[in-house]
JSON list of C-alpha atoms in Angstrom, two decimals:
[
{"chain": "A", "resi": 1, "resn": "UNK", "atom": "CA", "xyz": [0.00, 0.00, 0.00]},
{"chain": "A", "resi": 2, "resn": "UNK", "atom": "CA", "xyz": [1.01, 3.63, 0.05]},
{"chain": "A", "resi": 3, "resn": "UNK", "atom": "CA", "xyz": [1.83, 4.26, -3.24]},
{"chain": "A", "resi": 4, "resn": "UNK", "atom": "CA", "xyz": [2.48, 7.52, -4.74]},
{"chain": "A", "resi": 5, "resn": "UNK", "atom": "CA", "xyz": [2.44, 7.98, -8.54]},
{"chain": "A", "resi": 6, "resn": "UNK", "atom": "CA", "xyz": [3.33, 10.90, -10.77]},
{"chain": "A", "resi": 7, "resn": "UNK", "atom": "CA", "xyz": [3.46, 11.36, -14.71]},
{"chain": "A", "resi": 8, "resn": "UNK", "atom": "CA", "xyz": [5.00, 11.79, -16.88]},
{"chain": "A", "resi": 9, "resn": "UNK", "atom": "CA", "xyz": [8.54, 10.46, -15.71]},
{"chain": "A", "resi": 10, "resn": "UNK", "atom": "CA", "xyz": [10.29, 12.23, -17.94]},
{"chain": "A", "resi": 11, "resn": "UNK", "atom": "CA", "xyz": [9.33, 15.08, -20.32]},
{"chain": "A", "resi": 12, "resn": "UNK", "atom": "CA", "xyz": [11.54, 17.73, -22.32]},
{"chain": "A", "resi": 13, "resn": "UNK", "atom": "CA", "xyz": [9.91, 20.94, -23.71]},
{"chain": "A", "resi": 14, "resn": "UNK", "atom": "CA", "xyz": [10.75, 24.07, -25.23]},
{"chain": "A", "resi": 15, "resn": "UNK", "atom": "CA", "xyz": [11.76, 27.09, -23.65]},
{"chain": "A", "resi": 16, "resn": "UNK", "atom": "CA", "xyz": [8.69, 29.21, -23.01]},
{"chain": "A", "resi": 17, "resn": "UNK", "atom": "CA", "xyz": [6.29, 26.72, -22.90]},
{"chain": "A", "resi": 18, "resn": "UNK", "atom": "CA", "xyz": [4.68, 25.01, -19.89]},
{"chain": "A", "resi": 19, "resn": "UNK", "atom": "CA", "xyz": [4.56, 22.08, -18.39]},
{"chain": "A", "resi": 20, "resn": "UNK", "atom": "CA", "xyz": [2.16, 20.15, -15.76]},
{"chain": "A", "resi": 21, "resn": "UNK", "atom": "CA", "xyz": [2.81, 17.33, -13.59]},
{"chain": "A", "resi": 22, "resn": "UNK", "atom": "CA", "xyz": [1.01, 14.92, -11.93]},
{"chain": "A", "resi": 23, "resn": "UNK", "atom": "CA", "xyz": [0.84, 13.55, -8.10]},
{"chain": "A", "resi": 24, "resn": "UNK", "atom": "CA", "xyz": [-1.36, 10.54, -7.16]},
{"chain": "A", "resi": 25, "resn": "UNK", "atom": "CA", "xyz": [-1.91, 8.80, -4.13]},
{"chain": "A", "resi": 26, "resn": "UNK", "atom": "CA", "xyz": [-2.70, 5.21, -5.17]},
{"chain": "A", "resi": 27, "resn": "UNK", "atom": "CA", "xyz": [-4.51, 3.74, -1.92]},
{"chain": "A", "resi": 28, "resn": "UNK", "atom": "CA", "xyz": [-4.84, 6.20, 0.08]},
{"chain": "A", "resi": 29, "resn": "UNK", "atom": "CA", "xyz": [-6.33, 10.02, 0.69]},
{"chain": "A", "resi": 30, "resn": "UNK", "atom": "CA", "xyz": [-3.62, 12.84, 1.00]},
{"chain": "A", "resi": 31, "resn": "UNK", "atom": "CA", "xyz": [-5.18, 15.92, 2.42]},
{"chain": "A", "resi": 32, "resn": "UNK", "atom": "CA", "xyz": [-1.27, 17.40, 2.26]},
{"chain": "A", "resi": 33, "resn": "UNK", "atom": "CA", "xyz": [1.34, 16.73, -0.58]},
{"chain": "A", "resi": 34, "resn": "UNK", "atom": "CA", "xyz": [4.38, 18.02, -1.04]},
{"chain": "A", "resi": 35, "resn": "UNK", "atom": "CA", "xyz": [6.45, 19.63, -4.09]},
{"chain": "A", "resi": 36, "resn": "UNK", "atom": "CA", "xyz": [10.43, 18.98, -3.95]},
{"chain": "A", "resi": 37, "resn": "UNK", "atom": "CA", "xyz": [13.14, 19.67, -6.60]},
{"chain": "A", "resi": 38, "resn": "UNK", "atom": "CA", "xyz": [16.25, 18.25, -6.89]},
{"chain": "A", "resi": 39, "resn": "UNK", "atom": "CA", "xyz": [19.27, 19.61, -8.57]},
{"chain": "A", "resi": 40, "resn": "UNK", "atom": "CA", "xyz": [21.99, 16.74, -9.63]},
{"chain": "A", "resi": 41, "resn": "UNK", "atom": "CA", "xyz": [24.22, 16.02, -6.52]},
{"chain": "A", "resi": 42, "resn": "UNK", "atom": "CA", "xyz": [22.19, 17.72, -4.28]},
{"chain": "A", "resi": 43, "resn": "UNK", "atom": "CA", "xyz": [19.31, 17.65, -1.57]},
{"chain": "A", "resi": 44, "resn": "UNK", "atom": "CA", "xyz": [15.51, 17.59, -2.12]},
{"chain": "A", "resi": 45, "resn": "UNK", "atom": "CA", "xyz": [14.30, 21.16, -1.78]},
{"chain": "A", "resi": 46, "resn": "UNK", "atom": "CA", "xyz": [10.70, 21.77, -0.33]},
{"chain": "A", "resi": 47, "resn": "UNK", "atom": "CA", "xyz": [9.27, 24.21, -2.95]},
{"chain": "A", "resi": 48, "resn": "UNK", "atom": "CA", "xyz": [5.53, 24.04, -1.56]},
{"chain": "A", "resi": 49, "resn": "UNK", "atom": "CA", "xyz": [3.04, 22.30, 0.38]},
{"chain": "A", "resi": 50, "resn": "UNK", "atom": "CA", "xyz": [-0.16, 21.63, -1.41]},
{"chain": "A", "resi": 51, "resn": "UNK", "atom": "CA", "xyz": [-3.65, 21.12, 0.60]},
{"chain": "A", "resi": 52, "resn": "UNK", "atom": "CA", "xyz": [-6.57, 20.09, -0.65]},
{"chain": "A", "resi": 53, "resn": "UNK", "atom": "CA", "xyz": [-8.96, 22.77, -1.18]},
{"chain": "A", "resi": 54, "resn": "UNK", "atom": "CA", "xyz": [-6.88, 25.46, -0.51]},
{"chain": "A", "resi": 55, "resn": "UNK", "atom": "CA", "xyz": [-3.83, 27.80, -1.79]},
{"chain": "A", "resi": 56, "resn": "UNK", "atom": "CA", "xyz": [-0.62, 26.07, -1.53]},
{"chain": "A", "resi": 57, "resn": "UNK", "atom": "CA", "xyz": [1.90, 27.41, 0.87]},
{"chain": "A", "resi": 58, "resn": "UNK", "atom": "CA", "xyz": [5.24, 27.88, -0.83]},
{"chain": "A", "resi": 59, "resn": "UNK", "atom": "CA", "xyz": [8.84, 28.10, 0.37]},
{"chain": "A", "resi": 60, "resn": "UNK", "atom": "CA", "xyz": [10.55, 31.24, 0.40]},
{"chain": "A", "resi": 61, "resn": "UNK", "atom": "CA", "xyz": [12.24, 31.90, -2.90]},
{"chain": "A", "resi": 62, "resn": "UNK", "atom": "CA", "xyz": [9.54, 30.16, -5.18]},
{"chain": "A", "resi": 63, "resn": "UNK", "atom": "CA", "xyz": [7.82, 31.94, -7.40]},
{"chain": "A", "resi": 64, "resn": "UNK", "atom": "CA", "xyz": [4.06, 31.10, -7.03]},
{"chain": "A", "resi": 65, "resn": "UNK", "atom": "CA", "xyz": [3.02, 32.46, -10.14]},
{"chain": "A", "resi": 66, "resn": "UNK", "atom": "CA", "xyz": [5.47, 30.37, -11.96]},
{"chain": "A", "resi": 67, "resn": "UNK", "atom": "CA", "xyz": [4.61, 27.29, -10.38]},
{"chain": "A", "resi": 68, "resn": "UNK", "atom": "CA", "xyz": [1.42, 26.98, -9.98]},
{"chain": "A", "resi": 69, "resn": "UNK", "atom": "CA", "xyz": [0.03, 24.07, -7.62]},
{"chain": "A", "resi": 70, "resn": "UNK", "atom": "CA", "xyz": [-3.22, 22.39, -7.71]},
{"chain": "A", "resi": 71, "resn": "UNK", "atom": "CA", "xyz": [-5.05, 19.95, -5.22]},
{"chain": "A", "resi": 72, "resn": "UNK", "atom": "CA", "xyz": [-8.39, 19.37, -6.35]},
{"chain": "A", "resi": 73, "resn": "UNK", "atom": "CA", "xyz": [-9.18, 16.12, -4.74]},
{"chain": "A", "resi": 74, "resn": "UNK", "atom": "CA", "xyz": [-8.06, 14.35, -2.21]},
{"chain": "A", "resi": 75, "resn": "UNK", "atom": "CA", "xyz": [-5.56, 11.90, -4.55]},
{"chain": "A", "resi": 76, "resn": "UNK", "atom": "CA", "xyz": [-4.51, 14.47, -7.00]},
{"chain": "A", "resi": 77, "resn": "UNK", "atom": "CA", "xyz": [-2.13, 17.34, -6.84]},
{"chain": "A", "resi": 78, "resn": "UNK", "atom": "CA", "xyz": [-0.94, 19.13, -9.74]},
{"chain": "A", "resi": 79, "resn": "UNK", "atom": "CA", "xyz": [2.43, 20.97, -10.37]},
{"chain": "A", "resi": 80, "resn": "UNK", "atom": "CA", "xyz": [2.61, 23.54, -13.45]},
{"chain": "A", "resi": 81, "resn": "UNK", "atom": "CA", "xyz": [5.97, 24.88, -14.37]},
{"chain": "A", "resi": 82, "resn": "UNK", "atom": "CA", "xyz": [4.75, 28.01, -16.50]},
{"chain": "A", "resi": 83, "resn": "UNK", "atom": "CA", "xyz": [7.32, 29.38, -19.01]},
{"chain": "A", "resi": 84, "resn": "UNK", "atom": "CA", "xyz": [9.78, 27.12, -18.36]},
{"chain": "A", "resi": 85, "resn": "UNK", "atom": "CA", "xyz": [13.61, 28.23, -18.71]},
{"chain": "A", "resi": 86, "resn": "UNK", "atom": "CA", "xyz": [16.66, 25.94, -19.40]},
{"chain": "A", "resi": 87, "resn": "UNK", "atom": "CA", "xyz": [17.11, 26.33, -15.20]},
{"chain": "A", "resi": 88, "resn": "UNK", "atom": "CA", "xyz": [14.15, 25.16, -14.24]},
{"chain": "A", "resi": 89, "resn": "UNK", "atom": "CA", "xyz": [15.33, 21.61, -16.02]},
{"chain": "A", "resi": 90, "resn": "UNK", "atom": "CA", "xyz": [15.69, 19.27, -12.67]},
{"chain": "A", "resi": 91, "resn": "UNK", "atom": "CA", "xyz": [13.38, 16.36, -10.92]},
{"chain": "A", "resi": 92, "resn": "UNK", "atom": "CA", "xyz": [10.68, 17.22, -9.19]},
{"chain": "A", "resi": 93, "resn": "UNK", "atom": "CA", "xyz": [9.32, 14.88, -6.74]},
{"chain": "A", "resi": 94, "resn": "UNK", "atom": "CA", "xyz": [6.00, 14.80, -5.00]},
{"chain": "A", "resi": 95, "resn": "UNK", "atom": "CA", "xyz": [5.07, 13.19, -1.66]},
{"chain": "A", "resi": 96, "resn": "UNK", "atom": "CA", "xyz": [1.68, 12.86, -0.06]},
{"chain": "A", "resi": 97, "resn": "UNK", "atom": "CA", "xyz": [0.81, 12.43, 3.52]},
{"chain": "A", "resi": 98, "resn": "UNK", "atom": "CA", "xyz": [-1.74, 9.28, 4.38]},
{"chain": "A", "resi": 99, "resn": "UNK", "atom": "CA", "xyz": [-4.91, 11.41, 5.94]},
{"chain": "A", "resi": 100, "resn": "UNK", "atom": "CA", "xyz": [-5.60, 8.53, 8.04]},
{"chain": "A", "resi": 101, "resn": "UNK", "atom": "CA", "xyz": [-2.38, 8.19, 9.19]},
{"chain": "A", "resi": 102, "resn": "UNK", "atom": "CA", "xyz": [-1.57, 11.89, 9.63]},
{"chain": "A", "resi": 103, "resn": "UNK", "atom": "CA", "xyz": [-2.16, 12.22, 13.39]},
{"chain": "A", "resi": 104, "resn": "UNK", "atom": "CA", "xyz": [-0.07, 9.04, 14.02]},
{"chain": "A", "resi": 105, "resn": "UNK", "atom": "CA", "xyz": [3.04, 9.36, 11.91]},
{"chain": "A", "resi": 106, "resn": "UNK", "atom": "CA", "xyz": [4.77, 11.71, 10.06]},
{"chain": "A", "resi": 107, "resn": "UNK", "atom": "CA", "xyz": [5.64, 9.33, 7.30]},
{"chain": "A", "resi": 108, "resn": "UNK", "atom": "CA", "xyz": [5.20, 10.91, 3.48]},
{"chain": "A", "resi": 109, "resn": "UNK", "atom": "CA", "xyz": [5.55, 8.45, 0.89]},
{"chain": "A", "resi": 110, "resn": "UNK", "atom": "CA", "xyz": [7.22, 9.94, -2.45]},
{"chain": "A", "resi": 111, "resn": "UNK", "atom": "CA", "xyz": [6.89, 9.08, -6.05]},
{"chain": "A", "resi": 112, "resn": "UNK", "atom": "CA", "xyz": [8.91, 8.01, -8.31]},
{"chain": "A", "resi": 113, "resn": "UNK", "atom": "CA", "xyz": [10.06, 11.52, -9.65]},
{"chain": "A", "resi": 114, "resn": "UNK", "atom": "CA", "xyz": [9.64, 13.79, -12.79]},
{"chain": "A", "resi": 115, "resn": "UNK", "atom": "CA", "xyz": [12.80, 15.09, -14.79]},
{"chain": "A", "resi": 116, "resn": "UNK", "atom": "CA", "xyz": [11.87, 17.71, -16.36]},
{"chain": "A", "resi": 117, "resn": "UNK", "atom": "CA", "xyz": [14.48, 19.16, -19.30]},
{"chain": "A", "resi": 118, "resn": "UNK", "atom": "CA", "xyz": [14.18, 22.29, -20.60]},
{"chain": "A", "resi": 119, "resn": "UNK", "atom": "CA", "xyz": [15.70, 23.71, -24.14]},
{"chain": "B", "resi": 1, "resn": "UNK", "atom": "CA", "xyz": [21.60, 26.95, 12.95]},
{"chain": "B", "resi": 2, "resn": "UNK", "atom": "CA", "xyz": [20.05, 24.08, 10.93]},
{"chain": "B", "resi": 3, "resn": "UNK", "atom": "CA", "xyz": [17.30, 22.13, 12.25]},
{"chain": "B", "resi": 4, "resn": "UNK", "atom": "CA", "xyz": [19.00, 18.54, 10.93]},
{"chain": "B", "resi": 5, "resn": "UNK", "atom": "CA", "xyz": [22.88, 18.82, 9.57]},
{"chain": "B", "resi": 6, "resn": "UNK", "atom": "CA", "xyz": [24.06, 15.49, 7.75]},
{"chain": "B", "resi": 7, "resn": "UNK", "atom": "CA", "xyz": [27.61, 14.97, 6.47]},
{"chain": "B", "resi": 8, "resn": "UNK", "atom": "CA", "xyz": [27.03, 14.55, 2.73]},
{"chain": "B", "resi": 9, "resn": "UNK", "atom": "CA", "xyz": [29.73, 12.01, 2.16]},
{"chain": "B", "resi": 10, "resn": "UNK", "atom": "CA", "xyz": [30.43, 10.78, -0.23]},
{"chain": "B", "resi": 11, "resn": "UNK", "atom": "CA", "xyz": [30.57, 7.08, 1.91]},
{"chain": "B", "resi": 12, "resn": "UNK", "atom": "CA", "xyz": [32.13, 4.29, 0.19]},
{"chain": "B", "resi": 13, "resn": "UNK", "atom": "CA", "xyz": [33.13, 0.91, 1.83]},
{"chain": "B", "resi": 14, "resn": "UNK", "atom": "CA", "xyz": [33.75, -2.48, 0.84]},
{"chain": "B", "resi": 15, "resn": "UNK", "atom": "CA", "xyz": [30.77, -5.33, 0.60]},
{"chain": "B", "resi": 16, "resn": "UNK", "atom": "CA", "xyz": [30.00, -6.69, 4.11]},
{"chain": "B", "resi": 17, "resn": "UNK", "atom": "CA", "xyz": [31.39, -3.48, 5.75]},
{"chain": "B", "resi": 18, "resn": "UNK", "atom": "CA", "xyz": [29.62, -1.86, 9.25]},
{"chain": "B", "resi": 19, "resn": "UNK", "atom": "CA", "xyz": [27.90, 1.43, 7.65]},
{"chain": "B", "resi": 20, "resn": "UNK", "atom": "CA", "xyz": [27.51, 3.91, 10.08]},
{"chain": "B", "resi": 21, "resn": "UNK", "atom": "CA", "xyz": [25.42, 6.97, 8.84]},
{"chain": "B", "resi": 22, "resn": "UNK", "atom": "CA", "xyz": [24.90, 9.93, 11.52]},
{"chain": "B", "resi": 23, "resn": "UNK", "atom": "CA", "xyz": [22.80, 13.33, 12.01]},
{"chain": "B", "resi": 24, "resn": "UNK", "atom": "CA", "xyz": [22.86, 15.87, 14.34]},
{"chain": "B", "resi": 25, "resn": "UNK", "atom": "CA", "xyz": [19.83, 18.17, 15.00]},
{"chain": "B", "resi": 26, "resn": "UNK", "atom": "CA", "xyz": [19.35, 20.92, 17.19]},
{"chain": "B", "resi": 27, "resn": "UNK", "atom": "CA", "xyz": [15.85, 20.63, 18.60]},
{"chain": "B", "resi": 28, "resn": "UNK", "atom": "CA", "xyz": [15.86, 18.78, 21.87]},
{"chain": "B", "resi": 29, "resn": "UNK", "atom": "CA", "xyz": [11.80, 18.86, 21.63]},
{"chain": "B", "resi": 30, "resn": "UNK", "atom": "CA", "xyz": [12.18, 16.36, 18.68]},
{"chain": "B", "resi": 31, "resn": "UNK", "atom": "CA", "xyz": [10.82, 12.66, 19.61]},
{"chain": "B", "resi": 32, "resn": "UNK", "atom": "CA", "xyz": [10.14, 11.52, 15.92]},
{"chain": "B", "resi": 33, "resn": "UNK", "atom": "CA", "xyz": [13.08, 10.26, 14.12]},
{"chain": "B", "resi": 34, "resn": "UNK", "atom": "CA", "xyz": [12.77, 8.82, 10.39]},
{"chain": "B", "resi": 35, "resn": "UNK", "atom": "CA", "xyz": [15.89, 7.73, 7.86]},
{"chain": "B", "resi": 36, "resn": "UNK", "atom": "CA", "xyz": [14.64, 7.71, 3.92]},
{"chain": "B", "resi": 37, "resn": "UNK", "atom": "CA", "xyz": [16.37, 5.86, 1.11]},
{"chain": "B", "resi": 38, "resn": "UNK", "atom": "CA", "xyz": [17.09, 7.22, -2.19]},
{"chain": "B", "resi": 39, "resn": "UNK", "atom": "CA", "xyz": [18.04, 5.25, -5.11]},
{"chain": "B", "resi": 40, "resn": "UNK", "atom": "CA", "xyz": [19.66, 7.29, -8.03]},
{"chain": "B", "resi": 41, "resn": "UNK", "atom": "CA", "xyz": [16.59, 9.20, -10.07]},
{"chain": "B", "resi": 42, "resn": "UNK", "atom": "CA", "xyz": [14.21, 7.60, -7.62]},
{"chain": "B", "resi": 43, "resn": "UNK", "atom": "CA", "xyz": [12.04, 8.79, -4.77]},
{"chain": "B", "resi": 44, "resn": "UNK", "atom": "CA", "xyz": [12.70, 8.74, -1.75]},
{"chain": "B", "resi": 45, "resn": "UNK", "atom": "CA", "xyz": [11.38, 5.57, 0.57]},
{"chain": "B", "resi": 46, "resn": "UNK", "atom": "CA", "xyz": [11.12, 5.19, 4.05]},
{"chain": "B", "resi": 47, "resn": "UNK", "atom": "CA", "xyz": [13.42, 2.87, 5.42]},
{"chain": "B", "resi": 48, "resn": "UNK", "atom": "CA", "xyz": [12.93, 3.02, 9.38]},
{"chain": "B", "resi": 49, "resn": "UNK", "atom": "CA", "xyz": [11.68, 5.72, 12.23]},
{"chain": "B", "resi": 50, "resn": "UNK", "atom": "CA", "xyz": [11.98, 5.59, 15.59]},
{"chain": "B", "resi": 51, "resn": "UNK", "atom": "CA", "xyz": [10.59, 7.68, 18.62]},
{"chain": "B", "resi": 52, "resn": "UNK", "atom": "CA", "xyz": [12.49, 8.93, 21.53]},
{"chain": "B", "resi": 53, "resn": "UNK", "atom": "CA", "xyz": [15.80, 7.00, 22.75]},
{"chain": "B", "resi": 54, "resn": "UNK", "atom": "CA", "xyz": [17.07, 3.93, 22.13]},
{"chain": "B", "resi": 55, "resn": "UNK", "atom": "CA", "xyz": [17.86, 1.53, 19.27]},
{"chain": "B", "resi": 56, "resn": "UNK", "atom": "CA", "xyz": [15.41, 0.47, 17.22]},
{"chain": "B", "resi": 57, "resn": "UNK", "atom": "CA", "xyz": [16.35, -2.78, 14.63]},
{"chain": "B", "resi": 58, "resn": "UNK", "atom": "CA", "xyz": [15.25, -3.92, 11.28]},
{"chain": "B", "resi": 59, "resn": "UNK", "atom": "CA", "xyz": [17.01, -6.57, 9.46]},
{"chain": "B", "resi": 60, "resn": "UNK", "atom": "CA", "xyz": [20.48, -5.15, 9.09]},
{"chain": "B", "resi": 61, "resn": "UNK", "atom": "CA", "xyz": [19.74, -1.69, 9.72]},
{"chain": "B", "resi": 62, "resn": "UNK", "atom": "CA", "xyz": [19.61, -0.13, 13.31]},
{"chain": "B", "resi": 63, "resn": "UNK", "atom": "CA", "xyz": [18.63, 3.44, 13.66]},
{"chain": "B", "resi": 64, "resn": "UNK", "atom": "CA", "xyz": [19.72, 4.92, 16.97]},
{"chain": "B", "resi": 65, "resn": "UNK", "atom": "CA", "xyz": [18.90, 8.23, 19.08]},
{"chain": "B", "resi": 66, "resn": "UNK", "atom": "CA", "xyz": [21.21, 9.76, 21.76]},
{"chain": "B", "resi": 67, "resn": "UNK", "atom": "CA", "xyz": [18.56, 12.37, 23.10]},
{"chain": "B", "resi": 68, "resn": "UNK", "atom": "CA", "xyz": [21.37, 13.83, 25.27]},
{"chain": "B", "resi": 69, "resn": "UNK", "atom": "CA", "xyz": [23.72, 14.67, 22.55]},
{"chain": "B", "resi": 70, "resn": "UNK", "atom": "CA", "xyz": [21.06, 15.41, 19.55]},
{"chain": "B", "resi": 71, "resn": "UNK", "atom": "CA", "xyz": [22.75, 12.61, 17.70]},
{"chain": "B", "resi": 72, "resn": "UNK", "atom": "CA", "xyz": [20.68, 10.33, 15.57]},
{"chain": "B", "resi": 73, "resn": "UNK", "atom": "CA", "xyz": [22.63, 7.38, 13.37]},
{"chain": "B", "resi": 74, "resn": "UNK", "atom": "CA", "xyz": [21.70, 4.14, 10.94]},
{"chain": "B", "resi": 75, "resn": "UNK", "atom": "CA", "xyz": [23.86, 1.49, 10.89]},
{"chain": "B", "resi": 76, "resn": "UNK", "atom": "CA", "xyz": [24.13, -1.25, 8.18]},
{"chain": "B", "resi": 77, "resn": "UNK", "atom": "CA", "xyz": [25.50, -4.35, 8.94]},
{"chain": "B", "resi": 78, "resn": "UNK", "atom": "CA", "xyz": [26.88, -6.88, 6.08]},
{"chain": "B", "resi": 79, "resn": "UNK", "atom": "CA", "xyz": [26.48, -4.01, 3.92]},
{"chain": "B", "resi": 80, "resn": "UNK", "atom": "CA", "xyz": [25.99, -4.69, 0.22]},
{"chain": "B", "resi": 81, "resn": "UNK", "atom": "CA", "xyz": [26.38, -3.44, -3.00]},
{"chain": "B", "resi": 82, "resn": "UNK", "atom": "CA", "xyz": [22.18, -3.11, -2.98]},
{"chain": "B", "resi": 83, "resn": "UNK", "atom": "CA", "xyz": [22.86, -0.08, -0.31]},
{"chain": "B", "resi": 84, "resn": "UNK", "atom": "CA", "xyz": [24.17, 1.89, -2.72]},
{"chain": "B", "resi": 85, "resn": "UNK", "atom": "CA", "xyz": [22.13, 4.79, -2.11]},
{"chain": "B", "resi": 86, "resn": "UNK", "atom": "CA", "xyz": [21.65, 8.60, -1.00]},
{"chain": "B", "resi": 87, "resn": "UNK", "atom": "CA", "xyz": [20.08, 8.09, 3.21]},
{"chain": "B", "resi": 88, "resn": "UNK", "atom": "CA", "xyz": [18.19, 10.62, 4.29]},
{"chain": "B", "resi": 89, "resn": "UNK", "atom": "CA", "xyz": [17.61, 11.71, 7.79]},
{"chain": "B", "resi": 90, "resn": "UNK", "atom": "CA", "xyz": [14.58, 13.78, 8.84]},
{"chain": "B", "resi": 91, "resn": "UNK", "atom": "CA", "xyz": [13.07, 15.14, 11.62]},
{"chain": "B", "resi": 92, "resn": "UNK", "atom": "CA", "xyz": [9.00, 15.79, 12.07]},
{"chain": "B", "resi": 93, "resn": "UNK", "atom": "CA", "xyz": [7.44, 18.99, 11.68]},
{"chain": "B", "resi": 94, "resn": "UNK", "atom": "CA", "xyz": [7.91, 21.70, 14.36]},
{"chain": "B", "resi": 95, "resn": "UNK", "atom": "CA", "xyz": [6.13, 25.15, 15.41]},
{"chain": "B", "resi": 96, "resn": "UNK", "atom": "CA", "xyz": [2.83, 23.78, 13.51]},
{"chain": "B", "resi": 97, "resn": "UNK", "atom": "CA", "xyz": [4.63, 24.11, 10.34]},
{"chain": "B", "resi": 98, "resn": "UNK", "atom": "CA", "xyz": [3.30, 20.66, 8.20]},
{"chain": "B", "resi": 99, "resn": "UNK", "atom": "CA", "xyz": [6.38, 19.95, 6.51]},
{"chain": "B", "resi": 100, "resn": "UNK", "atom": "CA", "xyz": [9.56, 17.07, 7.41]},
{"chain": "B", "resi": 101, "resn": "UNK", "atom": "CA", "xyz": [12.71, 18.46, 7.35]},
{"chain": "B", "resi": 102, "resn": "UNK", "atom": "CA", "xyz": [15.08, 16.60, 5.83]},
{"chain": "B", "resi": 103, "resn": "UNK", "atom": "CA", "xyz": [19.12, 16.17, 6.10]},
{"chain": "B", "resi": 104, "resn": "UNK", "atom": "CA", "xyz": [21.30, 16.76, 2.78]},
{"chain": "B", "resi": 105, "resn": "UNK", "atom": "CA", "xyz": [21.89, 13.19, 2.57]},
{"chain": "B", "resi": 106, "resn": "UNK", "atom": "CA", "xyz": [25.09, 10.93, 2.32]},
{"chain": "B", "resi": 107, "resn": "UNK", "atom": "CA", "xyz": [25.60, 9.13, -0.83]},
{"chain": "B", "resi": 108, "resn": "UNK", "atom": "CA", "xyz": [26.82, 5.68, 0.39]},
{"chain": "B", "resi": 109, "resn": "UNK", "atom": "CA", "xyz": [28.65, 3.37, -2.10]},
{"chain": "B", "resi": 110, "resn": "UNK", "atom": "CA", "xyz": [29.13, -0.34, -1.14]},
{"chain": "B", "resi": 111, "resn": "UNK", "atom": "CA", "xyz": [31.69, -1.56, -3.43]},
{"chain": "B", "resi": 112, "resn": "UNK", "atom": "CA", "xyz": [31.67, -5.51, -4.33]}
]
């Protein structure tokens, strides 16, 4: 159980246009998912937290307007990357937070990852 | 100061090696302790949490928490080239903030 899906895996576009992304939670409701990026070598970097029905909350130094985030329901969040740039080529990785689980454990299950390249 | 600091490594050891993988973290409120997995271009999985003190064992893997010292480590016993992975420590959300904090990760190579 616990699976988190997102599509596509892999995309490349052209500069200027956009591109959307796609979180799923499998088996389970996720009230609360999560947006990372991750350059080569490095770290995951929160860039927002997405809740269902409401505005996402994003990390200082992300431009909201350029990444838009959408959480319609309780199994789908979306990530847009509006007028992409050759820098905003990296993975992006979701996680969701089981909403039955969410007063018991702090446990996000990720997907697989979506590299995104830009040119 | 960070909330979780994690030497990034990298780590590399021979097959069947002890793998000891540490964090420090400067909250002393902190009970919740998890260690994630990531494969290369993969998600990361949970591998183990733990709360409070103590050891707490899996398999090979033992996470441990010194409460007194902020200190949190995995170990990996018969290590193999399978670990070959980025590990992850992170700590739970604080100040009623929703989000995990993670550690930069230390790339571990098991070499056969």
């Amino acid at each position: 159980g616990a699976v988190v899906s997102q599509h596509p895996s892999r995309v490349i576009c052209k500069s200027g246009t956009s591109v959307k992304i796609e979180c799923r939670s499998l088996d389970f409701q996720a009230t609360t998912m999560f947006w990372y990026r991750q350059f080569p070598k490095q770290s995951l970097m929160l860039m927002a937290t997405s809740n269902e029905g409401s505005k996402a909350t994003y990390e200082q130094g992300v431009e909201k307007d350029k990444f838009l985030i959408n959480h319609a329901s309780l199994t789908l969040s979306t990530l847009t990357v509006t007028s992409a740039h050759p820098e905003d080529s990296s993975f992006y990785i979701c996680s969701a937070r089981d909403h039955n689980q969410d007063r018991v454990t702090y446990e996000q299950y990720f997907g697989p990852g979506t590299r995104l390249t830009v040119t | 100061q960070k909330e979780v600091e994690q030497d990034p490594g990298p780590l590399s050891v021979p097959e069947g090696a002890i793998v000891s993988l540490n964090c420090t973290y400067s909250n002393s409120a902190f009970q919740y302790f998890m260690w994630y997995r990531q494969y290369s271009r993969k998600g990361p999985e949970l591998l183990m949490y733990t709360y409070s003190s103590g050891n707490k064992e899996d398999g090979r893997f033992t996470a441990q928490v010194d409460k007194s010292s902020k200190y949190i480590s995995l170990f990996i016993r018969d290590s193999q080239p399978s670990d070959s992975a980025t590990y992850l420590c992170a700590i739970p959300p604080s100040g009623g903030y929703q989000k995990v904090t993670f550690g930069t990760g230390t790339k571990l190579q098991v070499i056969p």
